[in-house]
Amino acid sequence: MAVIQQPPAFMDCGQTLANVVAAVAEAAAAGEQLIVFPETFVPGYPAWFWRLRRRWSSNARLAAAQRSQPGG
């Protein structure tokens, strides 16, 4: 089992997903069959995001990043 502890690329879904692919490939090459990432790694929004008041500012950009995820 591999537990991936690395930061996501902040507000960059494409780079975060590229990081996921690279980490999975590395762990699989080492023989790992179960690979886990932290909650909210993809889309990479900060854990404190949902505690903020909703505003049409930088929060809207974070929310848009969340909605643009596959299955989101």
PDB file of N, CA, C and O in Angstrom:
ATOM      1  N   MET A   1       0.845  -1.176   0.000  1.00  0.00           N
ATOM      2  CA  MET A   1       0.000   0.000   0.000  1.00  0.00           C
ATOM      3  C   MET A   1       0.890   1.239   0.000  1.00  0.00           C
ATOM      4  O   MET A   1       1.865   1.306   0.744  1.00  0.00           O
ATOM      5  N   ALA A   2       0.541   2.207  -0.823  1.00  0.00           N
ATOM      6  CA  ALA A   2       1.279   3.473  -0.875  1.00  0.00           C
ATOM      7  C   ALA A   2       0.340   4.603  -0.485  1.00  0.00           C
ATOM      8  O   ALA A   2      -0.777   4.699  -0.992  1.00  0.00           O
ATOM      9  N   VAL A   3       0.783   5.435   0.420  1.00  0.00           N
ATOM     10  CA  VAL A   3       0.047   6.640   0.804  1.00  0.00           C
ATOM     11  C   VAL A   3       0.822   7.816   0.229  1.00  0.00           C
ATOM     12  O   VAL A   3       1.976   8.039   0.570  1.00  0.00           O
ATOM     13  N   ILE A   4       0.182   8.554  -0.660  1.00  0.00           N
ATOM     14  CA  ILE A   4       0.837   9.672  -1.317  1.00  0.00           C
ATOM     15  C   ILE A   4       0.621  10.930  -0.488  1.00  0.00           C
ATOM     16  O   ILE A   4      -0.517  11.340  -0.275  1.00  0.00           O
ATOM     17  N   GLN A   5       1.687  11.517  -0.013  1.00  0.00           N
ATOM     18  CA  GLN A   5       1.630  12.742   0.779  1.00  0.00           C
ATOM     19  C   GLN A   5       2.443  13.808   0.053  1.00  0.00           C
ATOM     20  O   GLN A   5       3.632  13.966   0.291  1.00  0.00           O
ATOM     21  N   GLN A   6       1.796  14.482  -0.856  1.00  0.00           N
ATOM     22  CA  GLN A   6       2.423  15.588  -1.562  1.00  0.00           C
ATOM     23  C   GLN A   6       1.350  16.636  -1.810  1.00  0.00           C
ATOM     24  O   GLN A   6       0.169  16.298  -1.864  1.00  0.00           O
ATOM     25  N   PRO A   7       1.716  17.877  -1.935  1.00  0.00           N
ATOM     26  CA  PRO A   7       0.698  18.905  -2.152  1.00  0.00           C
ATOM     27  C   PRO A   7       0.206  18.899  -3.593  1.00  0.00           C
ATOM     28  O   PRO A   7       0.977  18.604  -4.512  1.00  0.00           O
ATOM     29  N   PRO A   8      -1.074  19.214  -3.803  1.00  0.00           N
ATOM     30  CA  PRO A   8      -1.563  19.379  -5.165  1.00  0.00           C
ATOM     31  C   PRO A   8      -1.035  20.685  -5.747  1.00  0.00           C
ATOM     32  O   PRO A   8      -0.549  21.546  -5.009  1.00  0.00           O
ATOM     33  N   ALA A   9      -1.105  20.821  -7.046  1.00  0.00           N
ATOM     34  CA  ALA A   9      -0.750  22.090  -7.689  1.00  0.00           C
ATOM     35  C   ALA A   9      -1.927  23.033  -7.456  1.00  0.00           C
ATOM     36  O   ALA A   9      -3.009  22.825  -7.998  1.00  0.00           O
ATOM     37  N   PHE A  10      -1.737  24.033  -6.637  1.00  0.00           N
ATOM     38  CA  PHE A  10      -2.828  24.900  -6.196  1.00  0.00           C
ATOM     39  C   PHE A  10      -3.563  25.523  -7.378  1.00  0.00           C
ATOM     40  O   PHE A  10      -2.963  26.200  -8.214  1.00  0.00           O
ATOM     41  N   MET A  11      -4.852  25.246  -7.456  1.00  0.00           N
ATOM     42  CA  MET A  11      -5.762  25.774  -8.477  1.00  0.00           C
ATOM     43  C   MET A  11      -5.322  25.430  -9.901  1.00  0.00           C
ATOM     44  O   MET A  11      -5.609  26.151 -10.845  1.00  0.00           O
ATOM     45  N   ASP A  12      -4.636  24.319 -10.072  1.00  0.00           N
ATOM     46  CA  ASP A  12      -4.207  23.870 -11.399  1.00  0.00           C
ATOM     47  C   ASP A  12      -4.550  22.386 -11.522  1.00  0.00           C
ATOM     48  O   ASP A  12      -3.733  21.514 -11.220  1.00  0.00           O
ATOM     49  N   CYS A  13      -5.774  22.126 -11.980  1.00  0.00           N
ATOM     50  CA  CYS A  13      -6.261  20.749 -12.065  1.00  0.00           C
ATOM     51  C   CYS A  13      -5.414  19.910 -13.004  1.00  0.00           C
ATOM     52  O   CYS A  13      -5.093  18.768 -12.698  1.00  0.00           O
ATOM     53  N   GLY A  14      -5.045  20.452 -14.152  1.00  0.00           N
ATOM     54  CA  GLY A  14      -4.258  19.690 -15.113  1.00  0.00           C
ATOM     55  C   GLY A  14      -2.940  19.223 -14.537  1.00  0.00           C
ATOM     56  O   GLY A  14      -2.554  18.054 -14.699  1.00  0.00           O
ATOM     57  N   GLN A  15      -2.235  20.123 -13.849  1.00  0.00           N
ATOM     58  CA  GLN A  15      -0.954  19.749 -13.254  1.00  0.00           C
ATOM     59  C   GLN A  15      -1.153  18.774 -12.103  1.00  0.00           C
ATOM     60  O   GLN A  15      -0.370  17.840 -11.930  1.00  0.00           O
ATOM     61  N   THR A  16      -2.217  18.962 -11.320  1.00  0.00           N
ATOM     62  CA  THR A  16      -2.495  18.040 -10.219  1.00  0.00           C
ATOM     63  C   THR A  16      -2.747  16.638 -10.761  1.00  0.00           C
ATOM     64  O   THR A  16      -2.231  15.657 -10.227  1.00  0.00           O
ATOM     65  N   LEU A  17      -3.534  16.533 -11.839  1.00  0.00           N
ATOM     66  CA  LEU A  17      -3.797  15.215 -12.420  1.00  0.00           C
ATOM     67  C   LEU A  17      -2.522  14.603 -13.005  1.00  0.00           C
ATOM     68  O   LEU A  17      -2.312  13.391 -12.903  1.00  0.00           O
ATOM     69  N   ALA A  18      -1.657  15.426 -13.578  1.00  0.00           N
ATOM     70  CA  ALA A  18      -0.366  14.922 -14.068  1.00  0.00           C
ATOM     71  C   ALA A  18       0.462  14.390 -12.899  1.00  0.00           C
ATOM     72  O   ALA A  18       1.133  13.349 -13.019  1.00  0.00           O
ATOM     73  N   ASN A  19       0.405  15.082 -11.758  1.00  0.00           N
ATOM     74  CA  ASN A  19       1.114  14.614 -10.556  1.00  0.00           C
ATOM     75  C   ASN A  19       0.548  13.285 -10.064  1.00  0.00           C
ATOM     76  O   ASN A  19       1.295  12.414  -9.604  1.00  0.00           O
ATOM     77  N   VAL A  20      -0.781  13.136 -10.145  1.00  0.00           N
ATOM     78  CA  VAL A  20      -1.426  11.877  -9.742  1.00  0.00           C
ATOM     79  C   VAL A  20      -0.931  10.740 -10.625  1.00  0.00           C
ATOM     80  O   VAL A  20      -0.542   9.671 -10.130  1.00  0.00           O
ATOM     81  N   VAL A  21      -0.947  10.962 -11.933  1.00  0.00           N
ATOM     82  CA  VAL A  21      -0.508   9.922 -12.871  1.00  0.00           C
ATOM     83  C   VAL A  21       0.941   9.521 -12.594  1.00  0.00           C
ATOM     84  O   VAL A  21       1.273   8.331 -12.555  1.00  0.00           O
ATOM     85  N   ALA A  22       1.804  10.499 -12.374  1.00  0.00           N
ATOM     86  CA  ALA A  22       3.215  10.209 -12.099  1.00  0.00           C
ATOM     87  C   ALA A  22       3.383   9.441 -10.790  1.00  0.00           C
ATOM     88  O   ALA A  22       4.161   8.477 -10.720  1.00  0.00           O
ATOM     89  N   ALA A  23       2.652   9.849  -9.757  1.00  0.00           N
ATOM     90  CA  ALA A  23       2.758   9.168  -8.459  1.00  0.00           C
ATOM     91  C   ALA A  23       2.233   7.739  -8.539  1.00  0.00           C
ATOM     92  O   ALA A  23       2.833   6.818  -7.958  1.00  0.00           O
ATOM     93  N   VAL A  24       1.135   7.540  -9.263  1.00  0.00           N
ATOM     94  CA  VAL A  24       0.579   6.192  -9.420  1.00  0.00           C
ATOM     95  C   VAL A  24       1.546   5.319 -10.205  1.00  0.00           C
ATOM     96  O   VAL A  24       1.789   4.161  -9.838  1.00  0.00           O
ATOM     97  N   ALA A  25       2.125   5.858 -11.267  1.00  0.00           N
ATOM     98  CA  ALA A  25       3.082   5.084 -12.071  1.00  0.00           C
ATOM     99  C   ALA A  25       4.297   4.671 -11.231  1.00  0.00           C
ATOM    100  O   ALA A  25       4.750   3.520 -11.310  1.00  0.00           O
ATOM    101  N   GLU A  26       4.796   5.605 -10.429  1.00  0.00           N
ATOM    102  CA  GLU A  26       5.959   5.301  -9.588  1.00  0.00           C
ATOM    103  C   GLU A  26       5.630   4.233  -8.552  1.00  0.00           C
ATOM    104  O   GLU A  26       6.402   3.285  -8.351  1.00  0.00           O
ATOM    105  N   ALA A  27       4.485   4.374  -7.899  1.00  0.00           N
ATOM    106  CA  ALA A  27       4.103   3.395  -6.876  1.00  0.00           C
ATOM    107  C   ALA A  27       3.815   2.029  -7.503  1.00  0.00           C
ATOM    108  O   ALA A  27       4.204   0.993  -6.954  1.00  0.00           O
ATOM    109  N   ALA A  28       3.156   2.016  -8.653  1.00  0.00           N
ATOM    110  CA  ALA A  28       2.859   0.749  -9.329  1.00  0.00           C
ATOM    111  C   ALA A  28       4.148   0.060  -9.771  1.00  0.00           C
ATOM    112  O   ALA A  28       4.264  -1.168  -9.679  1.00  0.00           O
ATOM    113  N   ALA A  29       5.106   0.840 -10.244  1.00  0.00           N
ATOM    114  CA  ALA A  29       6.393   0.261 -10.649  1.00  0.00           C
ATOM    115  C   ALA A  29       7.123  -0.363  -9.461  1.00  0.00           C
ATOM    116  O   ALA A  29       7.896  -1.301  -9.630  1.00  0.00           O
ATOM    117  N   ALA A  30       6.836   0.146  -8.268  1.00  0.00           N
ATOM    118  CA  ALA A  30       7.444  -0.412  -7.052  1.00  0.00           C
ATOM    119  C   ALA A  30       6.646  -1.603  -6.518  1.00  0.00           C
ATOM    120  O   ALA A  30       6.960  -2.146  -5.464  1.00  0.00           O
ATOM    121  N   GLY A  31       5.567  -1.980  -7.231  1.00  0.00           N
ATOM    122  CA  GLY A  31       4.784  -3.147  -6.841  1.00  0.00           C
ATOM    123  C   GLY A  31       3.571  -2.857  -5.983  1.00  0.00           C
ATOM    124  O   GLY A  31       2.900  -3.783  -5.528  1.00  0.00           O
ATOM    125  N   GLU A  32       3.289  -1.608  -5.751  1.00  0.00           N
ATOM    126  CA  GLU A  32       2.117  -1.262  -4.924  1.00  0.00           C
ATOM    127  C   GLU A  32       0.824  -1.546  -5.690  1.00  0.00           C
ATOM    128  O   GLU A  32       0.737  -1.294  -6.885  1.00  0.00           O
ATOM    129  N   GLN A  33      -0.172  -2.076  -4.986  1.00  0.00           N
ATOM    130  CA  GLN A  33      -1.455  -2.374  -5.606  1.00  0.00           C
ATOM    131  C   GLN A  33      -2.571  -1.480  -5.098  1.00  0.00           C
ATOM    132  O   GLN A  33      -3.620  -1.390  -5.723  1.00  0.00           O
ATOM    133  N   LEU A  34      -2.356  -0.842  -3.970  1.00  0.00           N
ATOM    134  CA  LEU A  34      -3.324   0.102  -3.419  1.00  0.00           C
ATOM    135  C   LEU A  34      -2.596   1.415  -3.198  1.00  0.00           C
ATOM    136  O   LEU A  34      -1.594   1.469  -2.483  1.00  0.00           O
ATOM    137  N   ILE A  35      -3.094   2.469  -3.826  1.00  0.00           N
ATOM    138  CA  ILE A  35      -2.447   3.782  -3.757  1.00  0.00           C
ATOM    139  C   ILE A  35      -3.504   4.797  -3.336  1.00  0.00           C
ATOM    140  O   ILE A  35      -4.536   4.913  -3.995  1.00  0.00           O
ATOM    141  N   VAL A  36      -3.262   5.493  -2.240  1.00  0.00           N
ATOM    142  CA  VAL A  36      -4.259   6.432  -1.732  1.00  0.00           C
ATOM    143  C   VAL A  36      -3.680   7.846  -1.683  1.00  0.00           C
ATOM    144  O   VAL A  36      -2.482   8.039  -1.476  1.00  0.00           O
ATOM    145  N   PHE A  37      -4.569   8.805  -1.880  1.00  0.00           N
ATOM    146  CA  PHE A  37      -4.226  10.225  -1.845  1.00  0.00           C
ATOM    147  C   PHE A  37      -5.076  10.894  -0.769  1.00  0.00           C
ATOM    148  O   PHE A  37      -6.142  10.394  -0.421  1.00  0.00           O
ATOM    149  N   PRO A  38      -4.646  12.061  -0.277  1.00  0.00           N
ATOM    150  CA  PRO A  38      -5.452  12.776   0.716  1.00  0.00           C
ATOM    151  C   PRO A  38      -6.788  13.231   0.133  1.00  0.00           C
ATOM    152  O   PRO A  38      -6.904  13.448  -1.077  1.00  0.00           O
ATOM    153  N   GLU A  39      -7.770  13.376   0.998  1.00  0.00           N
ATOM    154  CA  GLU A  39      -9.055  13.934   0.589  1.00  0.00           C
ATOM    155  C   GLU A  39      -8.820  15.327  -0.006  1.00  0.00           C
ATOM    156  O   GLU A  39      -7.985  16.080   0.482  1.00  0.00           O
ATOM    157  N   THR A  40      -9.508  15.650  -1.032  1.00  0.00           N
ATOM    158  CA  THR A  40      -9.456  16.924  -1.766  1.00  0.00           C
ATOM    159  C   THR A  40      -8.167  17.124  -2.542  1.00  0.00           C
ATOM    160  O   THR A  40      -7.891  18.217  -2.993  1.00  0.00           O
ATOM    161  N   PHE A  41      -7.375  16.069  -2.727  1.00  0.00           N
ATOM    162  CA  PHE A  41      -6.150  16.235  -3.517  1.00  0.00           C
ATOM    163  C   PHE A  41      -6.499  16.683  -4.928  1.00  0.00           C
ATOM    164  O   PHE A  41      -5.885  17.566  -5.484  1.00  0.00           O
ATOM    165  N   VAL A  42      -7.509  16.059  -5.509  1.00  0.00           N
ATOM    166  CA  VAL A  42      -8.056  16.510  -6.796  1.00  0.00           C
ATOM    167  C   VAL A  42      -9.451  16.991  -6.463  1.00  0.00           C
ATOM    168  O   VAL A  42     -10.249  16.230  -5.948  1.00  0.00           O
ATOM    169  N   PRO A  43      -9.791  18.206  -6.648  1.00  0.00           N
ATOM    170  CA  PRO A  43      -9.227  19.238  -7.487  1.00  0.00           C
ATOM    171  C   PRO A  43      -8.178  20.097  -6.817  1.00  0.00           C
ATOM    172  O   PRO A  43      -7.691  21.043  -7.431  1.00  0.00           O
ATOM    173  N   GLY A  44      -7.847  19.833  -5.595  1.00  0.00           N
ATOM    174  CA  GLY A  44      -6.774  20.591  -4.967  1.00  0.00           C
ATOM    175  C   GLY A  44      -7.194  21.881  -4.301  1.00  0.00           C
ATOM    176  O   GLY A  44      -6.383  22.738  -4.068  1.00  0.00           O
ATOM    177  N   TYR A  45      -8.465  22.015  -3.972  1.00  0.00           N
ATOM    178  CA  TYR A  45      -8.854  23.223  -3.252  1.00  0.00           C
ATOM    179  C   TYR A  45      -8.426  23.090  -1.794  1.00  0.00           C
ATOM    180  O   TYR A  45      -8.337  21.995  -1.262  1.00  0.00           O
ATOM    181  N   PRO A  46      -8.105  24.191  -1.155  1.00  0.00           N
ATOM    182  CA  PRO A  46      -7.639  24.123   0.232  1.00  0.00           C
ATOM    183  C   PRO A  46      -8.761  23.715   1.185  1.00  0.00           C
ATOM    184  O   PRO A  46      -9.925  24.028   0.955  1.00  0.00           O
ATOM    185  N   ALA A  47      -8.399  23.007   2.233  1.00  0.00           N
ATOM    186  CA  ALA A  47      -9.385  22.513   3.188  1.00  0.00           C
ATOM    187  C   ALA A  47     -10.198  23.644   3.812  1.00  0.00           C
ATOM    188  O   ALA A  47     -11.356  23.468   4.147  1.00  0.00           O
ATOM    189  N   TRP A  48      -9.613  24.830   3.958  1.00  0.00           N
ATOM    190  CA  TRP A  48     -10.303  25.948   4.594  1.00  0.00           C
ATOM    191  C   TRP A  48     -11.305  26.616   3.671  1.00  0.00           C
ATOM    192  O   TRP A  48     -12.081  27.456   4.092  1.00  0.00           O
ATOM    193  N   PHE A  49     -11.330  26.255   2.393  1.00  0.00           N
ATOM    194  CA  PHE A  49     -12.187  26.924   1.415  1.00  0.00           C
ATOM    195  C   PHE A  49     -13.654  26.940   1.818  1.00  0.00           C
ATOM    196  O   PHE A  49     -14.339  27.955   1.707  1.00  0.00           O
ATOM    197  N   TRP A  50     -14.174  25.819   2.300  1.00  0.00           N
ATOM    198  CA  TRP A  50     -15.611  25.726   2.594  1.00  0.00           C
ATOM    199  C   TRP A  50     -15.997  26.472   3.869  1.00  0.00           C
ATOM    200  O   TRP A  50     -17.167  26.654   4.148  1.00  0.00           O
ATOM    201  N   ARG A  51     -15.031  26.912   4.655  1.00  0.00           N
ATOM    202  CA  ARG A  51     -15.353  27.684   5.862  1.00  0.00           C
ATOM    203  C   ARG A  51     -15.481  29.182   5.573  1.00  0.00           C
ATOM    204  O   ARG A  51     -15.888  29.942   6.439  1.00  0.00           O
ATOM    205  N   LEU A  52     -15.130  29.613   4.375  1.00  0.00           N
ATOM    206  CA  LEU A  52     -15.205  31.027   4.009  1.00  0.00           C
ATOM    207  C   LEU A  52     -16.606  31.389   3.541  1.00  0.00           C
ATOM    208  O   LEU A  52     -17.341  30.553   3.036  1.00  0.00           O
ATOM    209  N   ARG A  53     -16.934  32.656   3.685  1.00  0.00           N
ATOM    210  CA  ARG A  53     -18.183  33.145   3.120  1.00  0.00           C
ATOM    211  C   ARG A  53     -18.072  33.139   1.607  1.00  0.00           C
ATOM    212  O   ARG A  53     -17.030  33.441   1.050  1.00  0.00           O
ATOM    213  N   ARG A  54     -19.169  32.816   0.946  1.00  0.00           N
ATOM    214  CA  ARG A  54     -19.181  32.832  -0.511  1.00  0.00           C
ATOM    215  C   ARG A  54     -19.122  34.270  -1.007  1.00  0.00           C
ATOM    216  O   ARG A  54     -19.908  35.117  -0.601  1.00  0.00           O
ATOM    217  N   ARG A  55     -18.189  34.537  -1.887  1.00  0.00           N
ATOM    218  CA  ARG A  55     -18.059  35.844  -2.523  1.00  0.00           C
ATOM    219  C   ARG A  55     -17.685  35.617  -3.968  1.00  0.00           C
ATOM    220  O   ARG A  55     -17.091  34.606  -4.315  1.00  0.00           O
ATOM    221  N   TRP A  56     -17.985  36.564  -4.825  1.00  0.00           N
ATOM    222  CA  TRP A  56     -17.576  36.476  -6.226  1.00  0.00           C
ATOM    223  C   TRP A  56     -16.205  37.112  -6.357  1.00  0.00           C
ATOM    224  O   TRP A  56     -16.037  38.191  -6.871  1.00  0.00           O
ATOM    225  N   SER A  57     -15.220  36.424  -5.848  1.00  0.00           N
ATOM    226  CA  SER A  57     -13.836  36.882  -5.901  1.00  0.00           C
ATOM    227  C   SER A  57     -12.970  35.660  -6.129  1.00  0.00           C
ATOM    228  O   SER A  57     -13.290  34.836  -6.960  1.00  0.00           O
ATOM    229  N   SER A  58     -11.906  35.547  -5.376  1.00  0.00           N
ATOM    230  CA  SER A  58     -11.043  34.376  -5.528  1.00  0.00           C
ATOM    231  C   SER A  58     -11.791  33.101  -5.145  1.00  0.00           C
ATOM    232  O   SER A  58     -11.492  32.032  -5.663  1.00  0.00           O
ATOM    233  N   ASN A  59     -12.793  33.196  -4.257  1.00  0.00           N
ATOM    234  CA  ASN A  59     -13.574  32.021  -3.878  1.00  0.00           C
ATOM    235  C   ASN A  59     -14.327  31.462  -5.079  1.00  0.00           C
ATOM    236  O   ASN A  59     -14.465  30.257  -5.219  1.00  0.00           O
ATOM    237  N   ALA A  60     -14.821  32.341  -5.949  1.00  0.00           N
ATOM    238  CA  ALA A  60     -15.538  31.885  -7.130  1.00  0.00           C
ATOM    239  C   ALA A  60     -14.599  31.106  -8.051  1.00  0.00           C
ATOM    240  O   ALA A  60     -14.993  30.121  -8.662  1.00  0.00           O
ATOM    241  N   ARG A  61     -13.358  31.534  -8.133  1.00  0.00           N
ATOM    242  CA  ARG A  61     -12.376  30.829  -8.954  1.00  0.00           C
ATOM    243  C   ARG A  61     -12.104  29.432  -8.397  1.00  0.00           C
ATOM    244  O   ARG A  61     -12.010  28.462  -9.144  1.00  0.00           O
ATOM    245  N   LEU A  62     -12.013  29.319  -7.083  1.00  0.00           N
ATOM    246  CA  LEU A  62     -11.820  28.006  -6.470  1.00  0.00           C
ATOM    247  C   LEU A  62     -13.039  27.120  -6.698  1.00  0.00           C
ATOM    248  O   LEU A  62     -12.908  25.945  -7.005  1.00  0.00           O
ATOM    249  N   ALA A  63     -14.240  27.669  -6.555  1.00  0.00           N
ATOM    250  CA  ALA A  63     -15.462  26.901  -6.768  1.00  0.00           C
ATOM    251  C   ALA A  63     -15.554  26.441  -8.219  1.00  0.00           C
ATOM    252  O   ALA A  63     -15.958  25.312  -8.501  1.00  0.00           O
ATOM    253  N   ALA A  64     -15.167  27.292  -9.158  1.00  0.00           N
ATOM    254  CA  ALA A  64     -15.188  26.928 -10.572  1.00  0.00           C
ATOM    255  C   ALA A  64     -14.213  25.787 -10.844  1.00  0.00           C
ATOM    256  O   ALA A  64     -14.511  24.875 -11.622  1.00  0.00           O
ATOM    257  N   ALA A  65     -13.059  25.808 -10.202  1.00  0.00           N
ATOM    258  CA  ALA A  65     -12.093  24.721 -10.357  1.00  0.00           C
ATOM    259  C   ALA A  65     -12.680  23.407  -9.862  1.00  0.00           C
ATOM    260  O   ALA A  65     -12.480  22.363 -10.458  1.00  0.00           O
ATOM    261  N   GLN A  66     -13.430  23.456  -8.767  1.00  0.00           N
ATOM    262  CA  GLN A  66     -14.063  22.271  -8.221  1.00  0.00           C
ATOM    263  C   GLN A  66     -15.107  21.723  -9.188  1.00  0.00           C
ATOM    264  O   GLN A  66     -15.166  20.544  -9.456  1.00  0.00           O
ATOM    265  N   ARG A  67     -15.938  22.596  -9.743  1.00  0.00           N
ATOM    266  CA  ARG A  67     -17.014  22.140 -10.637  1.00  0.00           C
ATOM    267  C   ARG A  67     -16.490  21.610 -11.959  1.00  0.00           C
ATOM    268  O   ARG A  67     -17.154  20.841 -12.624  1.00  0.00           O
ATOM    269  N   SER A  68     -15.286  22.018 -12.353  1.00  0.00           N
ATOM    270  CA  SER A  68     -14.765  21.600 -13.654  1.00  0.00           C
ATOM    271  C   SER A  68     -14.125  20.220 -13.638  1.00  0.00           C
ATOM    272  O   SER A  68     -13.666  19.749 -14.656  1.00  0.00           O
ATOM    273  N   GLN A  69     -14.149  19.555 -12.491  1.00  0.00           N
ATOM    274  CA  GLN A  69     -13.531  18.239 -12.381  1.00  0.00           C
ATOM    275  C   GLN A  69     -14.410  17.179 -13.015  1.00  0.00           C
ATOM    276  O   GLN A  69     -15.631  17.283 -12.976  1.00  0.00           O
ATOM    277  N   PRO A  70     -13.813  16.129 -13.573  1.00  0.00           N
ATOM    278  CA  PRO A  70     -14.609  15.009 -14.078  1.00  0.00           C
ATOM    279  C   PRO A  70     -15.493  14.459 -12.984  1.00  0.00           C
ATOM    280  O   PRO A  70     -15.031  14.220 -11.866  1.00  0.00           O
ATOM    281  N   GLY A  71     -16.766  14.326 -13.255  1.00  0.00           N
ATOM    282  CA  GLY A  71     -17.708  13.816 -12.273  1.00  0.00           C
ATOM    283  C   GLY A  71     -18.122  14.842 -11.243  1.00  0.00           C
ATOM    284  O   GLY A  71     -18.865  14.539 -10.329  1.00  0.00           O
ATOM    285  N   GLY A  72     -17.650  16.093 -11.357  1.00  0.00           N
ATOM    286  CA  GLY A  72     -17.931  17.132 -10.362  1.00  0.00           C
ATOM    287  C   GLY A  72     -19.152  17.922 -10.640  1.00  0.00           C
ATOM    288  O   GLY A  72     -19.866  17.800 -11.557  1.00  0.00           O
TER     289      GLY A  72
END
